[in-house]
PDB file of C-alpha atoms in Angstrom:
ATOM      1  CA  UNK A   1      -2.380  37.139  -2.480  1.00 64.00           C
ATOM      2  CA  UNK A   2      -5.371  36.145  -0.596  1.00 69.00           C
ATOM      3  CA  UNK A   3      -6.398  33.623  -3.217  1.00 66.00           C
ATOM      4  CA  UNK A   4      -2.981  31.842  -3.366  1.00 69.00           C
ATOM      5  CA  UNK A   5      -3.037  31.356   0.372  1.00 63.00           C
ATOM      6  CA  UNK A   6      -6.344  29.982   0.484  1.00 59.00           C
ATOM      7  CA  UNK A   7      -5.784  27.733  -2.838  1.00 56.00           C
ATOM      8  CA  UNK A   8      -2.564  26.616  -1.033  1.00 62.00           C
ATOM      9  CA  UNK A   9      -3.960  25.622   1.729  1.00 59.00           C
ATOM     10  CA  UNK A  10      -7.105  24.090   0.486  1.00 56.00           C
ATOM     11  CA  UNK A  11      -4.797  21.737  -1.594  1.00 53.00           C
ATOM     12  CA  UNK A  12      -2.370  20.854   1.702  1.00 55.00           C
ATOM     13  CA  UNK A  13      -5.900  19.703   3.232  1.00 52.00           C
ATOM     14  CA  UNK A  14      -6.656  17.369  -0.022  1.00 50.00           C
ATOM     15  CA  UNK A  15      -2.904  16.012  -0.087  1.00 50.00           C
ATOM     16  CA  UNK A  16      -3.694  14.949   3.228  1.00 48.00           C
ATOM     17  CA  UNK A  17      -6.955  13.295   2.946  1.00 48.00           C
ATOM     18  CA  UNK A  18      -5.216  11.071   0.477  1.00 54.00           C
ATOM     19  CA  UNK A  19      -2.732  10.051   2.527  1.00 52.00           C
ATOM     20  CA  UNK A  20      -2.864   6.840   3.886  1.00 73.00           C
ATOM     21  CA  UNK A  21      -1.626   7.153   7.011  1.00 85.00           C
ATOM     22  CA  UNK A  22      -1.918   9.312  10.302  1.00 86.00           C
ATOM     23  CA  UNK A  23       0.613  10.731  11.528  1.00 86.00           C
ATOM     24  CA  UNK A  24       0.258  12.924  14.828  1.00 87.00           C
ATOM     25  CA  UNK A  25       3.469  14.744  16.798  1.00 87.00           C
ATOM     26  CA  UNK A  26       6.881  14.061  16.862  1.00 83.00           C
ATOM     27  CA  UNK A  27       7.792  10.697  17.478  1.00 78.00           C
ATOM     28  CA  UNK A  28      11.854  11.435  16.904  1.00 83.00           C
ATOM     29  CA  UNK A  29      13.522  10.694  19.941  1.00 83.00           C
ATOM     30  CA  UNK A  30      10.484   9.613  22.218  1.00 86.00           C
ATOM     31  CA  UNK A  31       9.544   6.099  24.337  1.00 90.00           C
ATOM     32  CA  UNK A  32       7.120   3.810  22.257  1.00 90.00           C
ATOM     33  CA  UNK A  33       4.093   3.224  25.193  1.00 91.00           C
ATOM     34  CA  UNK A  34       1.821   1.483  23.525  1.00 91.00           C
ATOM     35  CA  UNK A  35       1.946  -0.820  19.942  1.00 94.00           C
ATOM     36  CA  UNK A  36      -0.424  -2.743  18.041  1.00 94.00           C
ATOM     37  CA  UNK A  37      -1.286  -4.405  14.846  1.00 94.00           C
ATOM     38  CA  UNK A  38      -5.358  -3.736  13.938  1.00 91.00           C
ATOM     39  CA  UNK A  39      -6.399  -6.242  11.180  1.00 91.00           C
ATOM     40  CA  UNK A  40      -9.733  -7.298   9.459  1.00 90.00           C
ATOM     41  CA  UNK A  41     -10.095 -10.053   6.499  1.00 92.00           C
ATOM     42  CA  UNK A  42     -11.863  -8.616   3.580  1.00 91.00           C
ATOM     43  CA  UNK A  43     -15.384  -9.367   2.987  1.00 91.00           C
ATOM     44  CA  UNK A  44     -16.618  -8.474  -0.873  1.00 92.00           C
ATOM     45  CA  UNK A  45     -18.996  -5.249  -0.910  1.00 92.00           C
ATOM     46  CA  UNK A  46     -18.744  -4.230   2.719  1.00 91.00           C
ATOM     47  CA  UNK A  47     -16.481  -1.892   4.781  1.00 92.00           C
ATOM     48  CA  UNK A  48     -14.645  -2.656   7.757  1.00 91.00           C
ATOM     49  CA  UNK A  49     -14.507  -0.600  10.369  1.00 92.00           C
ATOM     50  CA  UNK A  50     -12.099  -1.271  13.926  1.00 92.00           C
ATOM     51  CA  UNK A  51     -11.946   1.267  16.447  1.00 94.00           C
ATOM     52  CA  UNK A  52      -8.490   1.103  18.971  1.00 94.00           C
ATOM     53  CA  UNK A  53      -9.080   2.862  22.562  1.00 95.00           C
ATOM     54  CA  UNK A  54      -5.932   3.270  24.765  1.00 95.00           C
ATOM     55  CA  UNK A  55      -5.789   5.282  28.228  1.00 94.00           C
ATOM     56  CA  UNK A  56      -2.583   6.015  29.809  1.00 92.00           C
ATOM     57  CA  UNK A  57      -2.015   4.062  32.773  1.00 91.00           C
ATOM     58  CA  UNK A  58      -0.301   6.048  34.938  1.00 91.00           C
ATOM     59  CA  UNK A  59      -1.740   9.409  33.278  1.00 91.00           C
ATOM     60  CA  UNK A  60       1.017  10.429  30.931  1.00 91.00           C
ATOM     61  CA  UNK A  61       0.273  13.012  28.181  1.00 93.00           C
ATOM     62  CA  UNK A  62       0.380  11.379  24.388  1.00 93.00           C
ATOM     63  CA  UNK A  63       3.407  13.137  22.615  1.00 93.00           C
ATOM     64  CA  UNK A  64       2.618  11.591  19.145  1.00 94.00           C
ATOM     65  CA  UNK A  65       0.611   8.898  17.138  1.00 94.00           C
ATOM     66  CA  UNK A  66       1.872   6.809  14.711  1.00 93.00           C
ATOM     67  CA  UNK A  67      -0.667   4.647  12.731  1.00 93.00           C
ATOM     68  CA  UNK A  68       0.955   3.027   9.580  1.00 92.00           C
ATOM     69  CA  UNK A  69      -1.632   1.291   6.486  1.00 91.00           C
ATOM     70  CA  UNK A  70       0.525  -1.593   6.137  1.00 90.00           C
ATOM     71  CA  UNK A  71      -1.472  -2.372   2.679  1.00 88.00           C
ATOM     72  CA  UNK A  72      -0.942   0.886   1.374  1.00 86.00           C
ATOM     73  CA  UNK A  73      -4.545   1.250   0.687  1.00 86.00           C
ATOM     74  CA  UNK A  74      -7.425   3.790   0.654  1.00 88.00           C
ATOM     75  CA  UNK A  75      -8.460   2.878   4.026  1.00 89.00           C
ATOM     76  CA  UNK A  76      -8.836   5.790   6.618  1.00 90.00           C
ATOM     77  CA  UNK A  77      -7.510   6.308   9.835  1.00 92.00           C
ATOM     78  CA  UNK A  78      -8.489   8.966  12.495  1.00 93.00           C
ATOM     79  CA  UNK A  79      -8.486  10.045  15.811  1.00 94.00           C
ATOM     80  CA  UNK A  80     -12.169  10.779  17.140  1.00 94.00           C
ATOM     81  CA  UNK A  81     -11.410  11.375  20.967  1.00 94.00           C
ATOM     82  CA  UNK A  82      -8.361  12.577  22.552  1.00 92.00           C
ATOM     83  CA  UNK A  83      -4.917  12.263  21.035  1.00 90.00           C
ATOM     84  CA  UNK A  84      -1.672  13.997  20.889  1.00 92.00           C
ATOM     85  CA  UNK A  85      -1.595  16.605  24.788  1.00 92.00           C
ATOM     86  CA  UNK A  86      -4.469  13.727  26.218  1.00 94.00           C
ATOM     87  CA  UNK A  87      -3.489  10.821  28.126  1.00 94.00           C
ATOM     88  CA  UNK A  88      -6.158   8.956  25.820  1.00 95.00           C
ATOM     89  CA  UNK A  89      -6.638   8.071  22.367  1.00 95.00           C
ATOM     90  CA  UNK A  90      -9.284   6.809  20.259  1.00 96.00           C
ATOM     91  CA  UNK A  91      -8.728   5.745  16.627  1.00 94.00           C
ATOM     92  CA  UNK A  92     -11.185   4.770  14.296  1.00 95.00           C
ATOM     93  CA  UNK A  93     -10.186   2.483  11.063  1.00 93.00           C
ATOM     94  CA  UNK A  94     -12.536   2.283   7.425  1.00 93.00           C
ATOM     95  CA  UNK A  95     -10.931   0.007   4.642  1.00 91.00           C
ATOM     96  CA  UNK A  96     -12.245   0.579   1.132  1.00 91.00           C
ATOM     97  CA  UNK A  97     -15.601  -1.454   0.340  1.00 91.00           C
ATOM     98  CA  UNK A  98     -14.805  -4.773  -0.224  1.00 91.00           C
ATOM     99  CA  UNK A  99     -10.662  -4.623   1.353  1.00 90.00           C
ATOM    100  CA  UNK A 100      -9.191  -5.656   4.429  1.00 90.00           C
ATOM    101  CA  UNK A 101      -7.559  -3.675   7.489  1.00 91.00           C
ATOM    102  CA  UNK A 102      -4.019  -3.705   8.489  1.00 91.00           C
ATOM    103  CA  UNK A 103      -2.194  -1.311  10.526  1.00 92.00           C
ATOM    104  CA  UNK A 104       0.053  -0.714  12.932  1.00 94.00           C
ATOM    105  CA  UNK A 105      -0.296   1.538  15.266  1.00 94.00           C
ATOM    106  CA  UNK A 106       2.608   3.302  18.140  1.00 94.00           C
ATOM    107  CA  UNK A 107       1.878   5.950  20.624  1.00 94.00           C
ATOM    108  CA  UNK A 108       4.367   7.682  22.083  1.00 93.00           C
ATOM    109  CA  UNK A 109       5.207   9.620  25.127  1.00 89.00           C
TER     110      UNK A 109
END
């Protein structure tokens, strides 16, 4: 029994790795704060890599994160400060070697 709840959730964790894109909370229902498009032009053997920083003006707490691969992609998106119960976020963006960026990213209270 032990086994099948470990295998279970060890493949959940590598579903989600290959997913292409992050999504944090429970957006359903709640006010879009903050939206943006991150994109970067390809450039052959290299990987891009954007970082997107917002901090709640008037010190709201994030309810959910939204960030969408538009070009359905490899590319990696994740949250390396902050986030969903923080009033900031930080997300950091890596295309595939040699691929382009494009996102678009909502956070919600």
């Amino acid at each position: 029994m032990k086994v099948q709840v470990v295998l279970i959730v060890f493949l959940s964790m590598v579903w989600l790795v290959k997913c292409e894109h992050l999504i944090l909370g429970d957006a359903n229902k709640k006010t879009l704060i903050h939206h943006t498009v991150a994109q970067y032009h390809a450039i052959p053997f290299t990987k891009r890599v954007k970082e997107v920083f917002f901090s709640s003006p008037d010190q709201r707490v994030i309810n959910s994160i939204l960030v969408y691969d538009n070009l359905h992609s490899l590319a990696s998106a994740t949250v390396t400060a902050g986030g969903v119960g923080y009033t900031y976020v930080n997300i950091r963006m890596k295309s595939e070697r040699g691929k382009g960026l494009d996102y678009d990213i909502g956070i919600y209270y």
